[in-house]
XYZ file of C-alpha atoms in Angstrom:
766
model
C 123.459 -177.686 -149.663
C 124.586 -174.185 -148.750
C 126.293 -174.066 -145.326
C 123.920 -171.349 -144.078
C 121.075 -173.905 -144.006
C 120.290 -176.668 -141.532
C 118.232 -179.429 -143.213
C 114.690 -180.136 -142.063
C 113.919 -182.839 -144.591
C 111.525 -182.768 -147.497
C 113.913 -180.541 -149.430
C 113.730 -177.694 -146.888
C 116.216 -176.125 -144.515
C 116.300 -173.344 -141.923
C 118.780 -170.513 -141.818
C 121.286 -171.057 -139.022
C 120.767 -167.473 -137.867
C 117.364 -166.663 -136.432
C 115.821 -163.919 -134.307
C 114.364 -164.216 -130.848
C 111.716 -161.573 -130.214
C 110.650 -161.383 -126.608
C 108.636 -159.203 -124.303
C 110.898 -156.842 -122.409
C 109.150 -157.393 -119.070
C 108.343 -160.699 -117.348
C 104.828 -162.043 -117.637
C 104.450 -162.241 -113.855
C 104.182 -158.444 -113.923
C 100.569 -158.993 -114.952
C 99.672 -161.393 -112.167
C 99.328 -158.585 -109.632
C 96.541 -157.102 -111.782
C 94.447 -160.274 -111.601
C 92.332 -161.851 -108.886
C 91.539 -165.514 -109.646
C 89.509 -165.775 -106.437
C 87.283 -162.914 -107.560
C 86.882 -164.619 -110.938
C 85.807 -167.864 -109.230
C 83.234 -166.029 -107.117
C 81.973 -164.213 -110.207
C 81.548 -167.566 -111.941
C 79.526 -168.809 -108.993
C 77.284 -165.738 -109.118
C 76.844 -166.255 -112.834
C 75.724 -169.804 -112.066
C 73.085 -168.549 -109.615
C 74.891 -168.242 -106.253
C 74.276 -165.361 -103.835
C 76.480 -162.373 -104.603
C 77.306 -161.354 -101.020
C 80.748 -162.989 -100.900
C 81.453 -161.743 -104.415
C 80.608 -158.121 -103.562
C 82.843 -158.257 -100.489
C 85.713 -159.708 -102.514
C 85.098 -157.153 -105.243
C 85.747 -154.288 -102.828
C 88.980 -155.982 -101.751
C 89.958 -156.584 -105.422
C 89.369 -152.932 -106.295
C 91.888 -151.786 -103.694
C 94.393 -154.495 -104.591
C 94.177 -153.499 -108.270
C 94.583 -149.813 -107.435
C 97.703 -150.604 -105.397
C 99.161 -152.838 -108.117
C 98.643 -150.256 -110.852
C 100.007 -147.516 -108.628
C 103.164 -149.573 -108.048
C 103.516 -150.320 -111.771
C 103.009 -146.660 -112.685
C 105.867 -145.777 -110.344
C 108.252 -148.462 -111.661
C 111.230 -146.619 -113.233
C 111.766 -149.113 -116.062
C 108.107 -149.192 -117.027
C 107.988 -145.418 -116.939
C 111.045 -145.172 -119.149
C 109.503 -147.583 -121.662
C 106.384 -145.419 -121.862
C 108.485 -142.258 -122.100
C 110.194 -143.636 -125.204
C 106.996 -144.808 -126.841
C 104.456 -142.151 -125.887
C 105.686 -139.420 -123.526
C 102.214 -137.887 -123.326
C 100.947 -141.076 -121.683
C 103.144 -140.381 -118.667
C 101.190 -137.198 -118.018
C 97.740 -138.327 -119.119
C 97.882 -141.770 -117.574
C 100.747 -142.762 -115.330
C 101.242 -139.526 -113.419
C 97.486 -139.030 -113.135
C 97.299 -142.410 -111.438
C 100.163 -141.576 -109.089
C 98.504 -138.378 -107.958
C 95.616 -140.394 -106.504
C 95.746 -142.412 -103.306
C 95.099 -146.065 -104.250
C 93.492 -146.697 -100.852
C 90.817 -144.037 -101.203
C 90.452 -143.187 -104.901
C 86.958 -143.460 -106.291
C 87.048 -145.775 -109.287
C 84.803 -143.694 -111.509
C 84.555 -144.225 -115.242
C 87.201 -141.557 -115.762
C 89.559 -143.272 -113.317
C 88.979 -146.685 -114.898
C 89.888 -145.149 -118.245
C 93.230 -144.109 -116.763
C 93.700 -147.582 -115.303
C 92.915 -149.114 -118.714
C 95.582 -146.951 -120.346
C 98.236 -148.092 -117.887
C 97.050 -151.705 -118.122
C 97.294 -151.644 -121.910
C 100.952 -150.668 -121.765
C 101.706 -153.302 -119.149
C 100.059 -156.000 -121.250
C 101.983 -154.947 -124.330
C 105.313 -154.917 -122.528
C 104.801 -158.242 -120.733
C 102.705 -160.383 -123.085
C 103.551 -159.366 -126.664
C 106.610 -160.328 -128.662
C 107.629 -156.915 -129.906
C 110.976 -155.608 -131.095
C 111.021 -152.086 -129.768
C 113.799 -150.545 -127.684
C 115.046 -152.000 -124.415
C 111.485 -153.062 -123.571
C 111.395 -155.313 -126.631
C 115.021 -156.295 -127.201
C 116.241 -158.253 -130.205
C 118.352 -161.359 -129.796
C 120.226 -162.989 -132.646
C 120.519 -166.732 -132.097
C 121.800 -169.765 -134.010
C 120.976 -173.341 -134.840
C 123.958 -175.575 -134.069
C 123.326 -179.123 -135.322
C 126.426 -180.380 -133.499
C 125.174 -179.199 -130.118
C 124.005 -182.173 -128.011
C 121.425 -180.219 -125.960
C 118.137 -179.257 -127.628
C 118.459 -175.700 -126.300
C 121.299 -173.825 -124.681
C 120.571 -170.381 -123.220
C 123.197 -168.276 -121.461
C 122.093 -164.938 -120.031
C 124.582 -162.131 -120.302
C 122.872 -160.290 -117.454
C 123.250 -156.851 -119.031
C 120.624 -154.623 -120.596
C 122.322 -155.013 -123.983
C 123.518 -152.568 -126.591
C 121.107 -149.677 -127.134
C 121.390 -147.702 -130.370
C 119.416 -144.569 -131.178
C 118.470 -143.791 -134.772
C 116.925 -140.678 -136.274
C 113.985 -141.526 -138.511
C 114.539 -140.898 -142.205
C 111.293 -138.951 -142.600
C 112.531 -136.435 -140.025
C 115.808 -135.863 -141.867
C 113.912 -135.618 -145.142
C 111.845 -132.792 -143.646
C 114.998 -131.054 -142.452
C 116.591 -131.562 -145.853
C 113.648 -129.867 -147.553
C 113.854 -126.942 -145.139
C 117.593 -126.481 -145.706
C 117.575 -127.097 -149.459
C 116.834 -123.699 -151.103
C 120.206 -121.990 -150.557
C 122.043 -125.299 -151.054
C 120.498 -126.154 -154.417
C 123.486 -125.263 -156.640
C 125.418 -128.023 -154.810
C 122.548 -130.539 -154.709
C 121.743 -133.245 -157.264
C 118.481 -132.734 -159.183
C 116.822 -135.892 -160.488
C 113.831 -136.697 -162.623
C 110.868 -138.063 -160.680
C 110.771 -141.806 -161.275
C 107.336 -142.081 -162.909
C 108.370 -139.644 -165.659
C 110.493 -140.206 -168.752
C 112.213 -138.017 -171.329
C 111.751 -138.686 -175.030
C 113.520 -136.065 -177.120
C 111.849 -132.749 -176.424
C 108.817 -134.264 -174.739
C 108.136 -135.523 -171.257
C 106.402 -138.845 -170.769
C 103.688 -138.538 -168.116
C 101.771 -141.612 -166.954
C 98.303 -142.032 -168.455
C 98.510 -138.700 -170.281
C 99.699 -137.279 -173.570
C 103.403 -136.354 -173.787
C 104.169 -132.869 -172.504
C 106.202 -130.610 -174.832
C 109.372 -129.180 -173.307
C 111.133 -126.042 -174.331
C 114.663 -126.736 -175.625
C 116.384 -125.600 -172.424
C 114.203 -127.731 -170.194
C 114.758 -130.737 -172.461
C 118.512 -130.145 -172.367
C 118.428 -129.906 -168.582
C 116.537 -133.196 -168.199
C 118.915 -134.959 -170.586
C 121.848 -133.692 -168.535
C 120.666 -135.123 -165.217
C 122.927 -137.853 -163.859
C 123.422 -139.533 -160.483
C 125.914 -137.459 -158.508
C 125.798 -134.518 -160.930
C 125.056 -131.322 -159.010
C 122.911 -128.491 -160.357
C 126.007 -126.390 -161.036
C 127.423 -129.254 -163.067
C 124.122 -129.663 -164.916
C 124.185 -125.992 -165.856
C 127.776 -126.304 -167.028
C 126.935 -129.398 -169.077
C 123.974 -127.741 -170.787
C 126.033 -124.653 -171.607
C 128.874 -126.780 -172.963
C 126.487 -128.737 -175.193
C 124.155 -125.973 -176.339
C 125.556 -122.703 -175.106
C 123.144 -120.032 -173.995
C 122.489 -117.866 -170.986
C 123.178 -119.628 -167.641
C 120.289 -117.719 -166.073
C 117.932 -119.429 -168.509
C 119.286 -122.827 -167.476
C 118.840 -122.015 -163.789
C 115.337 -120.755 -164.524
C 114.562 -124.031 -166.323
C 115.681 -125.994 -163.260
C 113.502 -123.836 -161.037
C 110.480 -124.290 -163.301
C 110.938 -128.068 -163.533
C 111.109 -128.259 -159.749
C 108.068 -126.030 -159.254
C 106.111 -128.172 -161.754
C 107.064 -131.371 -159.839
C 109.082 -132.757 -162.737
C 112.275 -133.094 -160.718
C 113.259 -133.618 -157.098
C 115.933 -131.178 -155.994
C 116.532 -131.343 -152.292
C 119.005 -132.322 -149.603
C 118.254 -136.010 -149.156
C 119.345 -139.415 -147.961
C 117.990 -142.769 -149.048
C 114.874 -143.854 -147.104
C 116.678 -146.968 -145.823
C 119.715 -144.999 -144.603
C 120.091 -145.714 -140.872
C 122.409 -142.730 -140.471
C 120.817 -140.033 -142.641
C 122.196 -137.126 -140.594
C 125.746 -138.197 -141.436
C 124.776 -138.523 -145.099
C 123.287 -135.033 -145.198
C 126.345 -133.644 -143.436
C 128.649 -135.201 -146.037
C 126.661 -133.468 -148.790
C 126.663 -130.096 -147.035
C 130.401 -130.377 -146.409
C 130.986 -130.181 -150.194
C 129.489 -126.689 -150.349
C 132.353 -124.296 -151.047
C 130.536 -121.148 -149.938
C 130.990 -120.758 -146.151
C 128.022 -118.419 -145.915
C 125.770 -121.196 -147.243
C 127.545 -124.164 -145.680
C 127.763 -122.903 -142.093
C 124.022 -122.384 -141.380
C 123.172 -125.815 -142.810
C 125.846 -127.530 -140.726
C 124.658 -125.631 -137.668
C 121.100 -126.833 -138.231
C 122.270 -130.442 -138.550
C 124.347 -129.980 -135.404
C 121.329 -128.670 -133.508
C 119.216 -131.676 -134.443
C 121.903 -134.280 -133.760
C 122.838 -132.581 -130.484
C 119.198 -132.667 -129.416
C 119.102 -136.366 -130.314
C 122.257 -136.897 -128.256
C 120.483 -135.513 -125.193
C 117.868 -138.236 -125.665
C 120.610 -140.855 -125.690
C 122.144 -139.350 -122.551
C 118.768 -139.418 -120.792
C 118.480 -143.217 -120.856
C 117.471 -144.733 -117.577
C 115.416 -141.763 -116.367
C 111.836 -141.494 -117.629
C 111.483 -137.808 -116.829
C 114.781 -137.003 -118.514
C 113.803 -139.045 -121.572
C 110.444 -137.283 -121.791
C 112.056 -133.856 -121.475
C 114.791 -134.704 -123.961
C 112.245 -135.930 -126.497
C 110.235 -132.750 -125.981
C 113.392 -130.726 -126.558
C 114.191 -132.699 -129.690
C 110.651 -132.103 -130.965
C 110.878 -128.372 -130.296
C 114.219 -128.193 -132.100
C 112.844 -130.117 -135.068
C 109.802 -127.860 -135.354
C 111.963 -124.745 -135.045
C 114.207 -125.986 -137.870
C 111.513 -127.301 -140.208
C 108.194 -125.746 -139.227
C 106.764 -129.282 -139.151
C 105.178 -131.267 -136.331
C 107.530 -133.723 -134.576
C 105.070 -136.606 -135.116
C 103.692 -137.907 -138.392
C 100.590 -140.046 -138.950
C 99.217 -138.924 -135.593
C 96.931 -141.478 -134.016
C 98.215 -144.326 -136.153
C 100.320 -147.239 -134.991
C 103.397 -148.904 -136.497
C 104.165 -146.063 -138.891
C 107.534 -144.715 -137.745
C 105.628 -141.808 -136.250
C 108.251 -140.197 -134.023
C 111.600 -138.548 -134.712
C 113.786 -141.291 -133.264
C 113.664 -144.978 -132.519
C 115.879 -147.201 -130.459
C 117.010 -150.770 -131.014
C 118.417 -152.893 -128.225
C 120.397 -156.050 -128.948
C 120.568 -158.461 -126.051
C 123.875 -160.348 -126.041
C 122.310 -163.473 -124.525
C 123.529 -166.662 -126.171
C 120.693 -168.908 -127.382
C 121.485 -172.004 -129.422
C 119.150 -174.675 -130.769
C 120.499 -178.166 -131.263
C 119.371 -180.724 -133.794
C 117.172 -182.441 -131.217
C 115.079 -179.288 -130.785
C 114.069 -179.475 -134.445
C 113.179 -183.171 -134.479
C 109.549 -182.663 -133.441
C 109.204 -179.570 -135.615
C 110.740 -180.629 -138.907
C 108.128 -182.945 -140.429
C 104.976 -180.862 -139.803
C 106.758 -177.645 -140.727
C 107.732 -179.053 -144.119
C 104.044 -179.672 -144.864
C 103.343 -176.008 -144.180
C 106.279 -174.928 -146.318
C 105.060 -177.078 -149.210
C 101.664 -175.383 -148.979
C 103.325 -171.951 -148.796
C 105.211 -172.691 -152.015
C 101.937 -173.715 -153.686
C 100.302 -170.552 -152.312
C 102.896 -168.300 -153.953
C 102.621 -170.145 -157.267
C 98.825 -169.910 -157.278
C 98.995 -166.271 -156.171
C 101.431 -165.433 -158.948
C 99.081 -167.022 -161.489
C 96.179 -164.888 -160.267
C 98.315 -161.746 -160.412
C 99.486 -162.598 -163.914
C 95.859 -162.767 -164.985
C 94.984 -159.465 -163.277
C 98.026 -157.684 -164.704
C 97.381 -159.135 -168.156
C 93.864 -157.674 -168.077
C 95.236 -154.223 -167.223
C 97.927 -154.538 -169.892
C 95.468 -155.575 -172.613
C 93.258 -152.588 -171.836
C 96.217 -150.213 -172.198
C 97.624 -151.955 -175.274
C 94.265 -151.697 -177.056
C 94.473 -147.903 -176.843
C 97.834 -147.757 -178.672
C 98.166 -150.815 -180.934
C 101.643 -151.740 -182.055
C 103.487 -149.735 -179.394
C 104.884 -150.815 -176.026
C 102.904 -150.000 -172.908
C 104.831 -147.655 -170.603
C 105.439 -149.319 -167.265
C 104.350 -146.092 -165.560
C 100.922 -146.398 -167.221
C 100.551 -150.002 -166.095
C 101.785 -149.067 -162.615
C 98.915 -146.610 -162.241
C 96.367 -148.839 -163.963
C 97.215 -151.762 -161.661
C 97.557 -149.739 -158.486
C 94.205 -151.045 -157.262
C 95.255 -154.702 -157.141
C 98.886 -153.994 -156.261
C 98.413 -151.433 -153.489
C 94.937 -150.066 -152.828
C 92.671 -153.124 -152.762
C 94.264 -156.504 -153.499
C 91.196 -158.311 -152.133
C 89.662 -159.278 -155.507
C 92.878 -161.120 -156.395
C 93.707 -162.510 -152.965
C 90.294 -163.731 -151.795
C 89.944 -166.575 -154.346
C 93.434 -167.725 -153.403
C 92.751 -167.798 -149.683
C 89.491 -169.683 -150.269
C 91.391 -172.296 -152.254
C 94.037 -172.577 -149.541
C 91.422 -173.020 -146.828
C 89.522 -175.599 -148.870
C 92.636 -177.710 -149.398
C 93.737 -177.612 -145.771
C 90.256 -178.243 -144.412
C 89.840 -181.244 -146.667
C 93.257 -182.479 -145.603
C 92.683 -182.008 -141.862
C 89.030 -183.157 -141.835
C 88.047 -180.654 -139.137
C 84.623 -181.304 -137.606
C 82.140 -178.538 -136.912
C 82.076 -179.234 -133.164
C 85.753 -180.047 -132.687
C 87.775 -178.132 -130.109
C 90.996 -180.147 -130.422
C 92.114 -181.667 -133.700
C 95.229 -183.843 -133.725
C 96.728 -185.230 -136.891
C 99.911 -187.102 -137.730
C 102.287 -186.203 -140.528
C 102.499 -189.873 -141.458
C 98.757 -189.884 -142.170
C 98.772 -186.579 -144.048
C 101.901 -186.699 -146.166
C 100.537 -188.468 -149.249
C 97.327 -186.429 -149.358
C 99.260 -183.198 -148.750
C 101.518 -183.973 -151.702
C 98.432 -184.330 -153.864
C 96.732 -181.062 -152.845
C 99.994 -179.082 -152.648
C 102.030 -180.616 -155.472
C 105.702 -179.799 -155.746
C 106.608 -177.192 -158.307
C 108.431 -173.908 -158.709
C 107.520 -170.982 -156.448
C 105.519 -168.068 -157.785
C 108.551 -165.781 -158.167
C 112.279 -165.987 -157.548
C 112.336 -164.657 -153.973
C 109.393 -166.909 -153.048
C 111.881 -169.698 -152.403
C 112.063 -168.157 -148.911
C 109.330 -168.386 -146.288
C 109.452 -167.038 -142.749
C 107.703 -168.970 -139.967
C 107.292 -167.343 -136.554
C 107.295 -170.136 -133.979
C 106.855 -170.325 -130.239
C 107.977 -173.026 -127.841
C 105.417 -174.263 -125.302
C 107.350 -175.763 -122.400
C 107.472 -174.860 -118.704
C 111.286 -174.676 -118.649
C 114.498 -175.794 -120.316
C 114.408 -179.106 -118.453
C 111.097 -179.960 -120.106
C 112.547 -179.192 -123.528
C 115.526 -181.443 -122.811
C 113.118 -184.187 -121.742
C 111.117 -183.788 -124.964
C 108.042 -182.420 -123.203
C 107.581 -179.586 -125.656
C 105.131 -178.393 -128.286
C 105.785 -175.894 -131.031
C 103.179 -173.240 -131.819
C 102.920 -171.488 -135.159
C 102.400 -167.758 -134.746
C 102.403 -166.821 -138.426
C 103.966 -168.106 -141.604
C 104.996 -165.401 -144.070
C 105.020 -167.052 -147.522
C 107.489 -165.703 -150.044
C 108.772 -163.178 -147.531
C 112.016 -162.735 -145.598
C 111.231 -161.209 -142.198
C 114.788 -160.827 -140.890
C 116.095 -158.438 -143.561
C 115.067 -155.237 -141.792
C 117.725 -152.552 -141.744
C 118.204 -152.057 -138.015
C 117.959 -155.800 -137.317
C 120.723 -156.517 -139.797
C 122.689 -153.683 -138.220
C 122.408 -155.521 -134.874
C 123.697 -158.836 -136.231
C 127.241 -159.768 -135.195
C 128.102 -160.581 -138.828
C 125.856 -158.760 -141.333
C 128.061 -159.965 -144.193
C 127.141 -163.560 -143.327
C 123.447 -162.682 -143.614
C 124.078 -161.062 -146.995
C 125.933 -164.182 -148.102
C 123.032 -166.379 -147.038
C 120.602 -164.232 -149.013
C 122.824 -164.385 -152.094
C 123.042 -168.182 -151.762
C 119.241 -168.540 -151.720
C 118.391 -166.201 -154.589
C 119.388 -165.919 -158.245
C 121.389 -162.912 -159.341
C 118.727 -161.175 -161.433
C 116.201 -160.452 -158.681
C 114.156 -157.239 -158.662
C 113.282 -155.723 -155.270
C 111.083 -152.748 -154.492
C 113.257 -149.776 -153.596
C 112.779 -148.413 -150.094
C 110.520 -145.413 -149.736
C 109.688 -143.257 -146.748
C 106.916 -141.365 -148.506
C 103.786 -142.717 -150.154
C 102.838 -144.293 -146.808
C 106.216 -146.005 -146.526
C 107.261 -147.878 -143.432
C 109.589 -146.739 -140.698
C 113.307 -146.616 -141.428
C 113.906 -149.600 -139.153
C 111.764 -151.835 -141.390
C 113.421 -150.860 -144.652
C 114.749 -153.968 -146.444
C 118.432 -154.836 -146.527
C 120.483 -157.818 -147.762
C 120.477 -156.902 -151.451
C 123.073 -158.827 -153.449
C 125.208 -156.852 -155.958
C 123.307 -158.259 -158.923
C 119.866 -157.458 -157.549
C 117.982 -154.610 -159.163
C 115.592 -152.190 -157.500
C 112.250 -151.041 -158.829
C 112.247 -147.272 -158.314
C 108.856 -145.572 -158.222
C 108.703 -143.199 -155.230
C 109.719 -139.520 -155.338
C 112.035 -139.878 -152.331
C 113.973 -142.916 -153.573
C 117.443 -141.588 -154.272
C 120.900 -143.032 -154.729
C 119.837 -145.574 -157.361
C 121.756 -146.407 -160.521
C 119.480 -145.860 -163.542
C 121.824 -147.965 -165.685
C 121.243 -150.957 -163.387
C 117.975 -150.471 -161.528
C 114.512 -150.330 -163.076
C 113.133 -146.799 -162.916
C 109.429 -147.005 -163.699
C 109.397 -143.980 -165.993
C 112.269 -145.377 -168.089
C 110.681 -148.778 -168.779
C 108.103 -150.330 -171.067
C 106.072 -153.515 -170.836
C 106.153 -155.729 -173.927
C 104.374 -158.956 -174.826
C 106.950 -161.525 -175.884
C 105.463 -164.859 -176.921
C 102.562 -164.380 -174.516
C 104.801 -163.344 -171.626
C 104.790 -159.798 -170.255
C 108.306 -158.453 -169.819
C 109.618 -155.165 -168.434
C 112.437 -153.599 -170.453
C 114.386 -150.414 -170.062
C 114.068 -148.201 -173.113
C 117.845 -147.942 -173.261
C 118.002 -151.691 -173.888
C 119.033 -154.762 -171.969
C 117.364 -157.909 -170.767
C 113.668 -158.179 -170.084
C 112.274 -158.982 -166.639
C 109.102 -160.944 -166.026
C 106.351 -158.557 -164.925
C 105.385 -160.522 -161.819
C 109.059 -160.730 -160.837
C 109.255 -156.936 -161.074
C 106.231 -156.553 -158.797
C 107.129 -159.544 -156.605
C 107.652 -157.624 -153.364
C 104.224 -156.024 -153.693
C 102.606 -159.353 -154.525
C 104.285 -160.993 -151.529
C 103.155 -158.202 -149.205
C 99.567 -158.642 -150.407
C 99.520 -162.426 -150.023
C 101.469 -162.667 -146.772
C 98.836 -161.479 -144.232
C 96.229 -163.946 -145.466
C 98.043 -167.272 -145.125
C 95.768 -169.173 -142.742
C 94.868 -172.842 -142.788
C 91.191 -172.527 -141.860
C 88.341 -170.382 -143.125
C 86.971 -167.707 -140.770
C 84.186 -169.125 -138.608
C 82.442 -168.391 -135.308
C 84.651 -171.042 -133.732
C 87.890 -172.607 -134.921
C 89.538 -175.470 -133.045
C 93.132 -175.849 -132.005
C 94.788 -177.959 -134.697
C 97.984 -179.855 -133.974
C 100.089 -181.866 -136.421
C 102.447 -184.124 -134.492
C 103.877 -181.645 -131.943
C 103.261 -178.461 -133.945
C 100.126 -176.397 -133.249
C 99.305 -175.013 -136.680
C 96.115 -173.157 -135.698
C 95.146 -171.864 -132.256
C 91.600 -172.025 -130.977
C 89.615 -168.878 -131.698
C 86.125 -167.418 -131.493
C 84.602 -164.655 -133.646
C 81.374 -162.913 -132.631
C 79.543 -159.760 -133.694
C 80.634 -156.863 -131.483
C 76.970 -156.153 -130.849
C 76.595 -159.552 -129.188
C 79.141 -158.627 -126.504
C 76.327 -156.888 -124.683
C 78.071 -156.578 -121.325
C 80.706 -154.215 -122.775
C 78.498 -151.175 -122.155
C 77.309 -152.094 -118.656
C 78.261 -149.135 -116.377
C 78.228 -151.279 -113.198
C 81.733 -152.732 -113.103
C 80.963 -155.468 -110.586
C 77.967 -156.675 -112.576
C 79.852 -156.318 -115.841
C 82.683 -158.535 -114.577
C 80.175 -161.277 -113.698
C 78.581 -160.968 -117.129
C 81.986 -161.008 -118.853
C 82.953 -164.173 -116.962
C 79.629 -165.832 -117.821
C 80.067 -164.948 -121.483
C 83.624 -166.320 -121.493
C 82.511 -169.520 -119.783
C 79.700 -170.078 -122.280
C 82.212 -169.886 -125.106
C 84.781 -171.950 -123.231
C 87.478 -169.265 -123.304
C 90.723 -169.805 -121.403
C 91.843 -167.202 -118.895
C 94.513 -165.671 -121.131
C 93.494 -164.646 -124.656
C 94.313 -162.170 -127.374
C 91.584 -159.849 -128.610
C 91.290 -158.293 -132.034
C 88.410 -156.025 -132.944
C 87.272 -154.450 -136.175
C 89.444 -151.417 -136.890
C 92.465 -152.652 -134.886
C 95.616 -153.756 -136.688
C 97.145 -155.709 -133.831
C 95.677 -157.970 -131.126
C 95.791 -157.059 -127.444
C 96.306 -159.418 -124.531
C 93.399 -159.894 -122.120
C 93.445 -161.661 -118.739
C 89.839 -162.594 -118.011
C 90.614 -162.834 -114.286
C 91.603 -159.156 -114.134
C 89.198 -156.255 -113.616
C 91.532 -153.863 -115.405
C 92.015 -156.234 -118.319
C 88.272 -156.747 -118.745
C 87.990 -152.947 -118.777
C 90.466 -152.876 -121.678
C 88.412 -155.582 -123.391
C 85.149 -153.651 -123.041
C 86.629 -150.382 -124.241
C 88.031 -152.135 -127.336
C 84.608 -153.608 -128.107
C 82.913 -150.233 -127.724
C 85.462 -148.650 -130.090
C 84.784 -151.401 -132.613
C 81.057 -150.750 -132.426
C 81.588 -147.057 -133.079
C 83.999 -147.744 -135.953
C 82.274 -150.672 -137.634
C 78.644 -150.394 -136.659
C 76.567 -153.492 -137.233
C 79.389 -155.230 -139.129
C 81.948 -154.896 -136.325
C 83.370 -158.169 -135.061
C 85.413 -159.353 -132.117
C 87.899 -162.207 -132.519
C 89.328 -163.894 -129.438
C 92.283 -166.282 -129.738
C 93.737 -168.453 -127.007
C 97.110 -167.366 -125.638
C 99.375 -170.279 -126.481
C 101.887 -170.784 -124.963
C 100.081 -169.581 -121.855
C 102.032 -167.933 -119.009
C 102.866 -171.317 -117.458
C 104.443 -172.543 -120.709
C 106.953 -169.757 -121.287
C 110.370 -171.386 -121.369
C 112.519 -168.273 -121.817
C 113.653 -166.825 -118.500
C 115.835 -163.859 -117.662
C 118.866 -163.801 -115.399
C 116.538 -163.653 -112.379
C 114.546 -166.689 -113.511
C 111.413 -164.761 -114.511
C 109.420 -165.986 -117.498
C 109.236 -163.980 -120.718
C 106.955 -164.421 -123.691
C 108.987 -165.020 -126.843
C 108.891 -166.144 -130.450
C 111.564 -167.489 -132.750
C 111.618 -165.928 -136.182
C 113.101 -168.279 -138.790
C 113.722 -168.210 -142.528
C 113.235 -171.411 -144.513
C 114.553 -172.110 -147.997
C 115.058 -175.119 -150.290
C 118.200 -177.134 -149.654
C 118.756 -177.571 -153.392
C 118.421 -174.924 -156.128
C 114.904 -174.459 -157.506
């Protein structure tokens, strides 16, 4: 067994390195927003009691809430967190609240909207396990099987190392703005969906495009690292001719979107400004070089003012505004992309904070986790194999359609890429839904969940034989699907309870066939990134194909670009902004064909070399499509909490039509709170839940004993109604661990919500 793994049993092991994602603020921050006594009185009114005592308490609760939110809005650390994430919210929410006297303010609908905005940020910072700046710090931790204690946690007591990064999309915009005078010194490259065949250009799903001889010579001369001046010299050396014609051919190819010809850095480059500077430094004309360097200096200097502003919300807000103004002045572009969307690398910079706390898990901590987790991992392996089979069938259908149009000739990979875009990118549902139904059916048969159950407890000893039958051992669906990433939480009131064995594990999500610790900035935070790369190489075969990082085409933020590629791994290059690849090693879509070899679809470069299984080439896309849908139980109006040994594999949840949450539109807040409590009691909801509505990508925390939190709840429901109409739904899931079961404390002893992000892999080669 590779030394980077700690054995679980059943042929599985966990990586020794794992991530701890925790809320940056303690959960007790939210307690001041709640009033359990008011909730109890509301319950009594809902049961038929007189509302006099409730109305009196409600007036008291209103003032207490106003004071609590006022204090939170003035907290320097909370304000700085908001300044980093959404500076406009300081003006539109936090400062608006501070300008009003909490003792006298009239809590109109407009004011409650402001309170809901502030409350939403507080809930995110104190109840969600994010990795985002100092208010969602990352901790790298280890499993130490030789450690006698189940858990050892040592708090460093410092805020941790904070690193500011410029987003790649911002530097790409600057590169495009600076490129025109720099182009003789820049490297032109053929767009990756195109291919050159003699004097014609291969275009996906279209007839070949004739090229004039100069254009064809230019495209044949393109090489990684070869500048435009060198391309012109190469063409002249090979064919002679007027250099102006060669330059004109380059210009025409760029204008026709045949080549990319800009100042660029790879989308996964965490330091793109330095990369662009190194390119500009090669320019031997001072009149061209100096303005470009000055522009880069202006942007990086503006970013440095943001770094220097740390600790002061107003200074951070002003510095970010200055950075945005500088960016717009240099590029003519807005300083935010994908406005109104979440989780898209929207702003110009992001910050990672690595907490140096020392957290170690001993062997004893895994004893109650190992057996039930291996059942889940076995089912995840089956899930990837079944998913790969469905994708093979879907891709075969697309291939056969294309092959029928040109019998006897290979199908260009670019044609299949476009023909299969629906199932690979746009709408994978038709492929994924049958798989998820099969997964649910197998688990539901295995667990024997009753329609009226609220708590289902099963033992691994009773399930193991049946689980082996419904999830039989076999190879994973693709090479990288040997790895699965479970997100797990520990439900225990403190470390002493864990030591005593009074602990439950809670599954947040399991990401089948996916490695969730390979993100660029996370790896950058690890004390030994080379060790992570070695672990990845030990798990995977040499000839793995990964999707090349892209910042365009809806690509993710720079921080979530994948890392940990082994030297033998190849990248599938398809996006216009993917640069720095080696066309002699990587698979560029426009340079490859798909061939049927003995009933197996293989991808081959036209220049020759080995063939690669088609599903292996698309494996990252397949994994991304399957990953969000790995759930043990079918959607239903009510799902019970399911526990196997000491691992909660499914939390209790309720799903209702948004239209049935009829109290959400009640304008009388006091009456609405009573109705909300009555509704929650009828369903049997706990006090702390997570809410997810139609149209929302991520759940939000709700405290049903808090006026402000119920306001957030109602606003989310009303948005869902507007977005989804009659089909809009509301899903409520119990918060587990609840605030009393949060074991991770800070140096001051305050509880923090947290999750442990692991990677599992087989202990023997597959």
